[in-house]
Amino acid sequence: MGLIVQKFGGTSVANAEKIRVAARRAIRAQQDGNQVVMVVSAMGHQTDHLVDLAKQITDAPSGREMDMLLSTGEQVSVALMAMAIHSLGAEAVSLTGAQIGIRTDSSHTKARIQSISTERMRKLLEDGKIVIAAGFQGIDEDFNITTLGRGGSDTTAVALAAVLNADACEIYTDVDGVFTTDPRLLAEARKMDHISHDEILELASLGAGVMHSRSIEFGKKFNVPIHVRNSQSFSDEPGTVIGSESESADRAVSGAALTKNEAQITIAGVPDHPGTSYTVFSKLADVNVAVDMIVQNAGAEGQADISFTVLEDDLPKALAVSKQAAAELGAEAVLHDAGVSKVSIVGLGMATQSGVADRMFRALSDEEINIEAITTSEIKVSVLVKRDQALAALRAVHDEFELDRPPETRLCYGEGGLATGRPDAVAIVARLQRMEDLTIESVSLDETQAQMTLFDVPDHPGISARIFEAVASNGILVDMIVQSIGRDDLADISFTVPRTSLENARQILKELSNELGGEVKDVHAVAILTVKGIGIRSHTGVGLRMFKALAEAKINVEMVSTSEVRVNVVVGANEGQTGLTALKKAFEDVLA
Ligand code: ADP
Ligand code: ASP
Ligand code: MG
């Protein structure tokens, strides 16, 4: 007999009829011989209404009371779902997070799961009941109700599937699966049959709201097969399988995403010495602001600009502490722009192909869209654009990489298919006392790279496209790219290339600078330190720990790039070993 977890999102339980449709689906799965656990979200927009109500009472509700309030939405829907199942003649029991024993930490409104007890669920399942679990909620050590953050029912579902060692976790939602980009933004978006954990992890955190990104961390850590499907389709459409296969065998890019409401801050003219990044980002962490893109270029004349983006809602808080940090560090100025959006491309194929980033830059420049900033990592490129051009930018990159066209082949990067190679989840849970804790896979050092910077290039459409086309057409593989947020209509572009290509790249850049303007500087060998793992971005402390450890070792950070699965920092060529030792020590307690 199999065990299936079925999760139904808000729109899939928005009214009585939809609740009945979901109930029938669960009963059918049970009749097919499976034990069934349902995870249910609050009905329709109920959680938004509750948030709204709280706002009408106060601007600053306590986290504890917010969670008390928000958790009621799911409590309503699990009870109704149980009634629906009863009325259809099957047996079911609804349970709150507390009744299941979903233990979390105490960080209200964004709590992390620490453990889940399976006893009660197992017993009910063995008695032939369908278990209906309230999504998005748990309790802390002192029995306070907590919630996991907006969209968190996905995480409840995948976590339950992990601890119950379920055969599948089905996510029922209001679209047919995971699309190449949000189908509500672009009509030409195409449903993917397969996507890898790493790709959806990046996409989810870059704006693809279809899955809560922390649920994918569980999926990856515990190797849970996840199927995303449309709850309203009557035929059993296959949806999208999130697992070890990806579409990106014959293409570099598999999806694109948009984060609409970002704001950017630049702390300009920061003295370039060890510890500055740590000062800035620890202050932001202290006031609970999650930093998104970090764009730090190699500094000119002993000065650096530290730029980053935050969600627009966090701008006032972030600006206040940035000004404090700037004063402490003796920086020149703090600049900001509230009206930007981030457009990203993601694909496993990118890690092994050159000439991907420049195609993105060219597609944007053809639409006269200026790139305000760039960051890259192994499997993604993100650019910042003005918000009124965001949709056009998304469309341009979706077209450029022909994402509407189905791929011819699929890449399987895992060992075996979904069914094999599955770790014993229960054993892992037993080992990992806290399920959602940060897991660091490796800390590594790359001593093959060099970097260079083109300072003060005009900040207008087409410049980065020119540079990276020229570099790619000479067969030079560019690893990290960082383009600073422009100042006085000038921007700095730094990137890394293999040391063996350094002279060649310098020559290309020199010729380009004659034509485009700007000055090539800071051409030298570097060391790249990388921390890789699961939950890198959602555990905001990772970057901070790195900056702290490097600052204590008196190592200056020259460039930074972050993604869901890794943080890279560029340091001086002869500081690699010292940095590696410092980082290994800093992550000792979480190294797998
Ligand atoms: P649920 O209530 O079922 O959890 P959500 O609203 O959280 O549903 O997620 C589904 C929505 O995610 C879709 O309606 C779609 O607009 C949006 N979305 C964003 N990016 C993507 C994508 N790449 N693929 C599919 N849907 C996406
Ligand atoms: N109801 C919660 C929310 O709207 C959790 C969820 O639906 O996943 O965020
Ligand atoms: Mg959701």
XYZ file of C-alpha atoms and ligand atoms in Angstrom:
629
model
C 0.000 0.000 0.000
C 1.256 3.470 -0.871
C 1.139 6.677 1.081
C 0.266 9.893 -0.699
C 0.306 13.458 0.571
C -2.072 15.773 -1.314
C -1.879 19.506 -0.712
C -4.668 21.864 -1.759
C -3.922 25.578 -2.008
C -6.285 28.434 -1.217
C -7.962 28.669 -4.614
C -8.468 24.904 -4.632
C -10.627 25.100 -1.496
C -12.133 28.542 -2.115
C -15.783 27.425 -1.823
C -17.947 24.462 -0.848
C -17.971 22.985 -4.332
C -14.187 23.127 -4.635
C -13.813 21.567 -1.210
C -16.006 18.702 -2.416
C -13.895 18.293 -5.560
C -10.748 18.062 -3.418
C -12.447 15.635 -1.043
C -13.402 13.362 -3.954
C -9.835 13.373 -5.195
C -8.535 12.233 -1.829
C -11.181 9.536 -1.545
C -10.297 8.290 -5.019
C -6.633 8.035 -4.030
C -7.673 6.052 -0.960
C -9.891 3.767 -3.028
C -6.894 3.125 -5.271
C -5.305 1.506 -2.240
C -3.322 4.361 -0.739
C -3.129 5.889 2.682
C -3.886 9.584 2.204
C -2.770 12.682 4.087
C -4.290 15.965 2.906
C -2.704 19.302 3.671
C -5.086 22.192 3.287
C -4.616 25.971 3.015
C -7.003 28.672 4.154
C -9.950 29.233 1.820
C -9.398 31.626 -1.088
C -7.937 34.917 0.102
C -8.764 34.325 3.753
C -5.182 34.812 4.965
C -5.005 38.172 3.157
C -8.265 39.221 4.802
C -6.913 38.310 8.221
C -3.723 40.275 7.579
C -5.891 43.188 6.544
C -8.013 42.994 9.656
C -4.939 43.082 11.858
C -3.720 46.156 9.960
C -6.985 47.906 10.745
C -6.318 47.405 14.438
C -2.615 48.237 14.595
C 0.475 48.895 12.480
C 2.610 46.680 14.655
C 0.754 43.572 15.798
C 2.716 41.189 17.991
C 4.034 38.174 16.117
C 2.439 35.782 18.563
C -1.033 37.243 18.108
C -0.572 37.451 14.347
C 0.060 33.712 14.276
C -2.908 33.071 16.538
C -5.003 34.967 14.003
C -3.549 33.589 10.769
C -3.725 29.966 11.849
C -7.516 30.180 12.075
C -7.832 30.241 8.291
C -6.475 26.713 7.950
C -8.475 25.524 10.944
C -11.677 26.460 9.129
C -10.741 24.647 5.952
C -9.583 21.383 7.559
C -12.862 21.101 9.472
C -14.909 21.739 6.330
C -12.802 19.256 4.388
C -13.404 16.560 7.007
C -17.144 17.238 6.837
C -17.051 16.997 3.047
C -15.299 13.641 3.211
C -17.751 12.351 5.798
C -20.670 13.420 3.656
C -19.198 11.454 0.755
C -19.115 8.359 2.904
C -15.430 8.066 3.789
C -13.662 8.516 7.094
C -11.443 11.475 7.895
C -10.021 13.374 10.857
C -8.847 16.974 10.776
C -5.791 17.990 12.800
C -4.170 21.320 13.582
C -0.395 21.660 13.483
C -0.307 21.382 17.268
C -2.418 18.226 17.272
C -0.062 16.560 14.817
C 2.948 17.685 16.765
C 4.639 19.947 14.233
C 7.240 21.566 16.445
C 8.831 24.787 15.242
C 11.144 27.416 16.606
C 9.583 30.560 18.046
C 10.195 33.007 15.218
C 6.594 34.004 14.756
C 5.226 34.493 11.212
C 8.292 32.778 9.749
C 8.879 29.811 12.006
C 11.020 26.879 10.957
C 10.061 23.270 11.503
C 12.189 21.430 14.033
C 10.452 18.082 14.235
C 7.222 16.317 13.378
C 5.810 13.394 15.270
C 4.271 10.775 13.037
C 2.599 8.571 15.640
C -0.871 10.044 15.650
C -1.029 10.314 11.869
C 0.183 6.731 11.413
C -2.402 5.405 13.812
C -5.242 7.253 12.086
C -4.031 6.122 8.659
C -3.892 2.532 9.814
C -7.469 2.876 11.025
C -8.462 3.744 7.460
C -8.912 7.462 8.047
C -7.901 10.210 5.675
C -5.765 12.586 7.742
C -6.445 16.258 7.041
C -3.614 18.438 8.255
C -3.806 22.205 8.610
C -1.061 23.705 6.469
C 1.320 26.519 7.388
C 1.200 26.109 11.177
C 2.922 24.521 14.130
C 3.648 25.101 17.800
C 6.780 26.107 19.628
C 8.226 24.675 22.803
C 5.817 26.682 24.953
C 2.759 25.624 22.927
C 2.447 28.994 21.203
C 0.928 28.691 17.743
C 3.384 29.615 14.996
C 3.120 29.976 11.221
C 5.747 29.160 8.609
C 5.526 32.286 6.446
C 3.183 33.111 3.566
C 2.754 30.215 1.192
C 3.969 27.847 3.910
C 1.405 25.090 3.364
C 3.645 23.731 0.607
C 6.352 23.335 3.213
C 3.990 21.532 5.594
C 3.057 19.143 2.782
C 6.577 18.279 1.686
C 7.752 18.010 5.294
C 4.938 15.566 6.117
C 5.765 13.591 2.982
C 9.386 13.464 4.128
C 8.763 12.205 7.651
C 6.088 9.753 6.537
C 8.363 8.535 3.760
C 5.472 9.086 1.359
C 5.525 7.702 -2.154
C 4.477 11.044 -3.567
C 3.635 14.569 -2.573
C 1.018 16.063 -4.871
C 0.612 19.841 -4.836
C -2.796 20.826 -6.217
C -3.032 24.433 -7.299
C -4.777 26.706 -9.803
C -2.380 26.205 -12.722
C -1.361 23.040 -14.596
C 2.095 22.797 -13.071
C 5.342 24.712 -13.026
C 5.612 26.956 -16.077
C 8.633 28.475 -17.768
C 7.476 31.724 -16.175
C 4.340 32.881 -14.355
C 1.517 32.095 -16.847
C -0.460 35.021 -15.443
C 2.282 37.391 -16.568
C 3.102 35.895 -19.963
C 0.519 34.042 -22.015
C 3.278 32.255 -23.935
C 4.617 30.570 -20.773
C 4.780 26.793 -21.210
C 4.146 24.085 -18.661
C 7.225 21.985 -17.968
C 6.941 18.231 -17.508
C 10.037 18.047 -15.342
C 12.167 20.403 -13.351
C 15.098 19.755 -11.031
C 15.143 20.724 -7.369
C 17.914 23.263 -7.863
C 16.125 25.002 -10.715
C 12.780 25.326 -8.958
C 14.589 26.369 -5.796
C 16.150 29.266 -7.663
C 12.962 30.111 -9.558
C 10.838 30.024 -6.410
C 13.124 32.374 -4.570
C 13.442 34.640 -7.615
C 9.721 35.258 -7.781
C 7.968 32.167 -9.139
C 5.291 32.062 -6.452
C 4.036 28.630 -7.431
C 5.939 26.868 -4.616
C 7.165 28.022 -1.219
C 10.917 27.806 -1.648
C 11.469 26.186 1.737
C 9.296 23.268 0.622
C 11.814 22.567 -2.115
C 14.623 22.559 0.419
C 12.809 19.674 2.121
C 12.179 18.019 -1.216
C 15.858 18.144 -2.004
C 17.145 17.215 1.424
C 14.837 14.233 1.794
C 14.481 13.403 -1.893
C 10.688 13.656 -1.902
C 9.115 13.337 -5.360
C 6.819 16.361 -5.792
C 4.082 16.587 -8.429
C 2.520 19.988 -9.089
C -0.941 19.672 -10.629
C -4.128 21.542 -11.370
C -6.862 20.788 -8.840
C -9.578 21.665 -11.332
C -8.560 19.321 -14.127
C -10.784 16.262 -14.264
C -8.540 14.119 -16.327
C -5.451 13.191 -14.382
C -3.095 15.539 -16.195
C 0.472 14.722 -15.259
C 1.440 18.244 -14.186
C 5.095 18.863 -13.378
C 7.411 16.478 -11.594
C 10.004 18.148 -9.387
C 12.842 15.710 -8.971
C 16.074 14.666 -10.538
C 15.227 15.440 -14.141
C 15.480 18.743 -15.917
C 14.559 20.050 -19.343
C 17.827 21.784 -19.827
C 19.736 19.152 -21.753
C 19.458 20.860 -25.096
C 19.171 24.362 -23.741
C 20.941 26.527 -21.245
C 17.888 28.136 -19.712
C 14.774 26.429 -18.433
C 12.814 29.196 -16.757
C 12.556 32.915 -16.084
C 11.159 34.808 -13.130
C 10.281 38.283 -12.013
C 10.418 39.851 -8.571
C 8.432 42.982 -9.104
C 8.708 45.117 -6.003
C 12.343 45.540 -5.191
C 14.249 48.571 -4.026
C 17.949 49.131 -4.360
C 20.366 50.784 -1.981
C 23.969 51.737 -2.667
C 26.404 52.699 0.025
C 28.898 54.596 -2.079
C 32.540 55.286 -1.432
C 33.102 52.791 1.351
C 36.757 52.439 2.405
C 37.690 49.068 0.938
C 39.006 47.076 3.869
C 38.121 43.903 5.747
C 34.883 43.906 7.718
C 32.869 46.518 5.824
C 30.388 44.031 4.350
C 29.972 42.492 7.754
C 29.165 45.858 9.320
C 26.503 46.589 6.726
C 24.814 43.202 6.562
C 24.839 42.496 10.273
C 23.012 45.772 10.875
C 20.397 44.798 8.311
C 20.033 41.354 9.869
C 19.576 42.962 13.294
C 16.451 44.736 12.074
C 15.261 41.613 10.280
C 15.626 42.884 6.729
C 16.331 40.124 4.248
C 18.900 41.267 1.716
C 18.413 39.992 -1.782
C 20.917 40.789 -4.529
C 24.291 41.786 -3.167
C 26.372 43.632 -5.730
C 29.810 44.393 -4.513
C 32.465 45.286 -7.012
C 36.169 45.352 -6.695
C 36.874 48.815 -5.353
C 38.613 51.642 -7.206
C 41.327 53.586 -5.414
C 40.700 51.922 -2.098
C 36.990 52.622 -2.227
C 34.120 50.303 -2.942
C 30.388 50.619 -3.471
C 28.237 48.118 -1.659
C 24.855 47.738 -3.314
C 22.020 45.429 -2.524
C 18.304 45.090 -3.005
C 15.557 44.564 -0.471
C 11.829 44.146 -0.881
C 10.249 47.546 -1.366
C 8.276 47.201 1.865
C 11.524 46.954 3.809
C 13.074 50.062 2.228
C 12.472 52.558 5.070
C 13.996 50.233 7.658
C 16.868 49.276 5.378
C 17.654 52.900 4.507
C 17.775 53.942 8.139
C 20.342 51.310 9.092
C 22.311 51.810 5.875
C 22.747 55.463 6.770
C 23.989 54.456 10.210
C 26.435 51.990 8.676
C 27.621 54.582 6.152
C 28.351 57.071 8.919
C 30.251 54.471 10.923
C 32.310 53.365 7.934
C 33.002 56.855 6.668
C 31.262 56.212 3.357
C 30.470 59.028 0.950
C 26.746 58.642 0.423
C 23.716 56.382 0.536
C 21.682 56.262 -2.669
C 18.448 54.443 -3.325
C 15.812 53.695 -5.937
C 12.424 52.326 -4.939
C 11.129 51.530 -8.408
C 13.078 48.521 -9.637
C 12.320 44.895 -10.494
C 14.519 41.870 -10.816
C 14.380 39.634 -13.876
C 16.212 36.320 -13.735
C 16.948 33.329 -15.923
C 17.626 29.911 -14.440
C 18.962 26.689 -15.935
C 21.248 23.826 -15.022
C 22.715 23.981 -18.521
C 24.166 27.388 -17.774
C 26.847 25.961 -15.553
C 28.530 24.308 -18.524
C 27.820 26.632 -21.446
C 29.341 29.983 -22.298
C 27.469 32.738 -24.042
C 24.276 32.646 -21.997
C 24.496 35.896 -20.057
C 25.416 37.924 -23.131
C 22.343 36.616 -24.975
C 20.180 37.834 -22.125
C 21.900 41.237 -22.134
C 21.529 41.531 -25.912
C 17.818 40.632 -25.810
C 17.267 43.388 -23.260
C 19.296 45.935 -25.162
C 17.338 45.182 -28.349
C 14.262 46.320 -26.428
C 16.078 49.455 -25.243
C 15.973 48.201 -21.678
C 18.791 49.411 -19.472
C 20.349 47.000 -16.996
C 20.712 48.666 -13.614
C 22.728 45.883 -12.017
C 23.802 42.306 -12.660
C 24.626 39.315 -10.503
C 25.228 35.770 -11.593
C 25.750 32.417 -9.995
C 26.292 28.929 -11.309
C 22.760 28.404 -12.614
C 21.203 31.855 -12.779
C 21.651 35.367 -14.068
C 19.693 38.204 -12.445
C 19.411 41.755 -13.667
C 17.753 44.753 -12.151
C 15.605 46.920 -14.435
C 13.255 49.859 -13.994
C 9.888 48.569 -12.892
C 7.947 49.961 -15.848
C 10.147 47.852 -18.137
C 9.973 44.676 -16.076
C 7.312 42.865 -18.059
C 8.912 43.757 -21.382
C 12.218 42.473 -20.001
C 10.675 39.187 -18.905
C 9.097 38.727 -22.331
C 12.350 39.560 -24.106
C 14.315 36.884 -22.268
C 11.512 34.314 -22.525
C 11.543 34.858 -26.308
C 15.308 34.898 -26.608
C 15.691 31.470 -25.016
C 12.592 30.117 -26.819
C 11.106 28.923 -23.587
C 7.729 28.455 -25.259
C 9.225 25.634 -27.337
C 9.283 22.172 -25.715
C 12.770 20.675 -25.357
C 13.806 17.703 -27.427
C 15.604 15.819 -24.710
C 15.774 15.766 -20.984
C 18.751 15.782 -18.730
C 18.796 13.426 -15.802
C 21.402 14.593 -13.361
C 20.470 12.382 -10.448
C 21.434 8.790 -9.989
C 18.608 6.596 -11.188
C 15.048 7.803 -11.401
C 12.810 9.143 -8.734
C 12.224 5.821 -7.079
C 15.834 4.857 -6.524
C 18.575 6.350 -4.475
C 16.088 7.596 -1.933
C 17.659 8.080 1.466
C 15.804 6.694 4.410
C 14.036 9.901 5.392
C 13.261 8.733 8.877
C 16.886 7.958 9.538
C 17.855 11.379 8.250
C 15.275 13.043 10.431
C 16.545 11.174 13.432
C 20.031 12.345 12.642
C 19.056 15.883 11.843
C 17.406 16.846 15.031
C 16.071 19.959 13.503
C 14.551 19.273 10.143
C 14.850 22.693 8.683
C 18.322 23.444 9.937
C 20.907 24.734 7.586
C 22.897 21.972 5.896
C 26.238 22.927 4.400
C 27.519 20.431 1.849
C 30.910 21.922 1.243
C 33.266 24.821 1.692
C 35.655 25.037 -1.216
C 38.408 27.051 -2.797
C 38.943 27.721 -6.479
C 42.393 29.019 -7.374
C 42.003 28.952 -11.134
C 40.270 32.286 -11.630
C 41.252 35.870 -12.245
C 39.192 39.008 -12.292
C 39.072 42.332 -14.008
C 36.950 45.432 -13.815
C 35.880 47.939 -16.400
C 35.370 51.138 -14.443
C 33.116 54.019 -15.366
C 31.458 52.697 -18.482
C 28.406 54.634 -19.658
C 25.294 53.214 -18.025
C 23.032 52.677 -21.041
C 21.428 49.774 -22.935
C 23.732 47.444 -24.827
C 27.007 47.974 -22.982
C 27.092 44.692 -21.100
C 25.809 42.892 -24.176
C 28.827 44.235 -26.143
C 31.326 43.263 -23.479
C 30.140 39.735 -22.880
C 29.513 38.989 -26.541
C 33.095 39.942 -27.260
C 34.399 37.797 -24.430
C 32.173 34.805 -25.315
C 32.983 34.972 -29.019
C 36.622 34.480 -28.078
C 35.672 31.282 -26.291
C 36.352 32.681 -22.823
C 34.173 31.178 -20.120
C 33.012 33.883 -17.752
C 32.144 32.690 -14.275
C 30.908 35.508 -12.038
C 29.603 38.816 -13.349
C 28.837 41.760 -11.136
C 27.649 45.068 -12.503
C 27.336 47.789 -9.955
C 24.300 49.963 -9.664
C 25.143 52.990 -11.814
C 26.115 56.361 -10.382
C 26.257 59.606 -12.368
C 25.320 57.558 -15.445
C 28.420 55.451 -15.065
C 28.678 51.834 -13.955
C 31.465 49.393 -13.101
C 31.462 45.865 -14.481
C 33.602 43.190 -12.842
C 33.887 39.562 -13.850
C 35.993 36.503 -13.389
C 37.601 34.331 -16.063
C 40.076 31.436 -15.913
C 43.599 32.717 -15.158
C 44.735 31.179 -18.432
C 42.378 33.519 -20.314
C 43.350 36.613 -18.379
C 45.645 38.222 -20.955
C 43.271 37.475 -23.756
C 40.340 38.965 -21.847
C 42.341 42.026 -20.838
C 43.171 42.661 -24.475
C 39.544 42.359 -25.546
C 38.442 44.677 -22.771
C 41.136 47.242 -23.633
C 39.939 47.424 -27.217
C 36.347 47.718 -26.105
C 37.123 50.481 -23.640
C 38.627 52.578 -26.452
C 35.281 52.450 -28.110
C 32.828 52.397 -25.198
C 34.741 54.506 -22.722
C 35.761 53.441 -19.258
C 39.021 52.116 -17.951
C 40.284 48.557 -17.431
C 41.741 48.105 -13.976
C 42.304 45.669 -11.235
C 43.325 42.812 -13.481
C 44.683 40.116 -11.241
C 44.475 36.509 -10.131
C 41.962 35.832 -7.395
C 40.766 33.054 -5.143
C 37.082 32.167 -4.994
C 35.669 30.762 -1.780
C 32.351 28.963 -2.026
C 29.962 27.730 0.613
C 27.416 25.301 -0.817
C 24.378 23.789 0.798
C 20.634 23.702 1.226
C 18.770 26.681 2.579
C 21.552 29.119 1.900
C 19.383 32.110 1.213
C 16.475 31.428 3.487
C 18.984 31.112 6.306
C 20.091 34.697 5.981
C 22.917 34.110 8.428
C 25.107 32.282 5.897
C 26.477 35.343 4.129
C 26.865 37.033 7.469
C 28.861 34.164 8.938
C 31.140 34.237 5.906
C 31.701 37.974 6.098
C 32.384 37.735 9.810
C 34.843 34.863 9.512
C 36.717 36.602 6.675
C 36.758 39.933 8.494
C 38.245 38.250 11.561
C 40.897 36.673 9.367
C 41.582 40.193 8.011
C 40.649 39.164 4.502
C 39.065 41.719 2.209
C 36.047 40.630 0.176
C 36.361 41.857 -3.417
C 33.194 40.486 -4.990
C 30.176 38.570 -3.759
C 27.511 36.524 -5.483
C 24.689 34.634 -3.833
C 22.120 32.082 -4.891
C 19.840 29.555 -3.248
C 22.500 26.912 -3.131
C 25.765 28.811 -2.798
C 27.535 31.982 -1.771
C 30.750 32.873 -3.621
C 33.204 35.459 -2.450
C 36.237 36.638 -4.339
C 39.366 37.371 -2.316
C 43.006 38.041 -3.108
C 44.934 35.203 -4.789
C 47.179 34.522 -1.806
C 44.411 34.666 0.758
C 42.592 31.592 -0.509
C 44.035 29.055 1.920
C 43.650 31.269 4.993
C 40.098 32.060 3.923
C 39.281 28.400 3.394
C 40.492 27.503 6.869
C 38.535 30.364 8.406
C 35.338 29.369 6.625
C 35.669 25.666 7.425
C 35.948 26.618 11.054
C 32.992 29.006 10.851
C 30.727 26.313 9.406
C 32.096 23.394 11.388
C 28.845 22.840 13.260
C 26.641 22.601 10.144
C 28.936 20.827 7.694
C 27.235 17.630 6.517
P -1.891 28.010 -4.006
O -2.945 28.833 -3.362
O -2.440 26.782 -4.676
O -0.750 27.708 -3.105
P -0.327 30.060 -5.306
O -1.089 31.282 -5.685
O 0.505 30.098 -4.088
O -1.387 28.865 -5.238
O 0.578 29.571 -6.519
C 0.031 29.407 -7.803
C 0.291 30.656 -8.637
O 1.690 30.805 -8.831
C -0.265 30.593 -10.032
O -1.592 31.038 -10.069
C 0.685 31.478 -10.832
O 0.141 32.746 -11.111
C 1.873 31.686 -9.922
N 3.153 31.404 -10.564
C 4.247 32.203 -10.518
N 5.255 31.685 -11.220
C 4.821 30.516 -11.725
C 5.421 29.490 -12.535
N 6.696 29.589 -12.958
N 4.675 28.417 -12.848
C 3.407 28.306 -12.420
N 2.785 29.235 -11.670
C 3.471 30.333 -11.311
N -2.755 30.382 3.912
C -1.362 30.696 3.935
C -1.082 31.851 2.982
O -1.980 32.323 2.313
C -0.494 29.516 3.631
C -0.655 28.930 2.259
O -1.666 29.094 1.613
O 0.276 28.255 1.820
O 0.012 32.296 2.914
Mg 1.008 28.760 -2.539
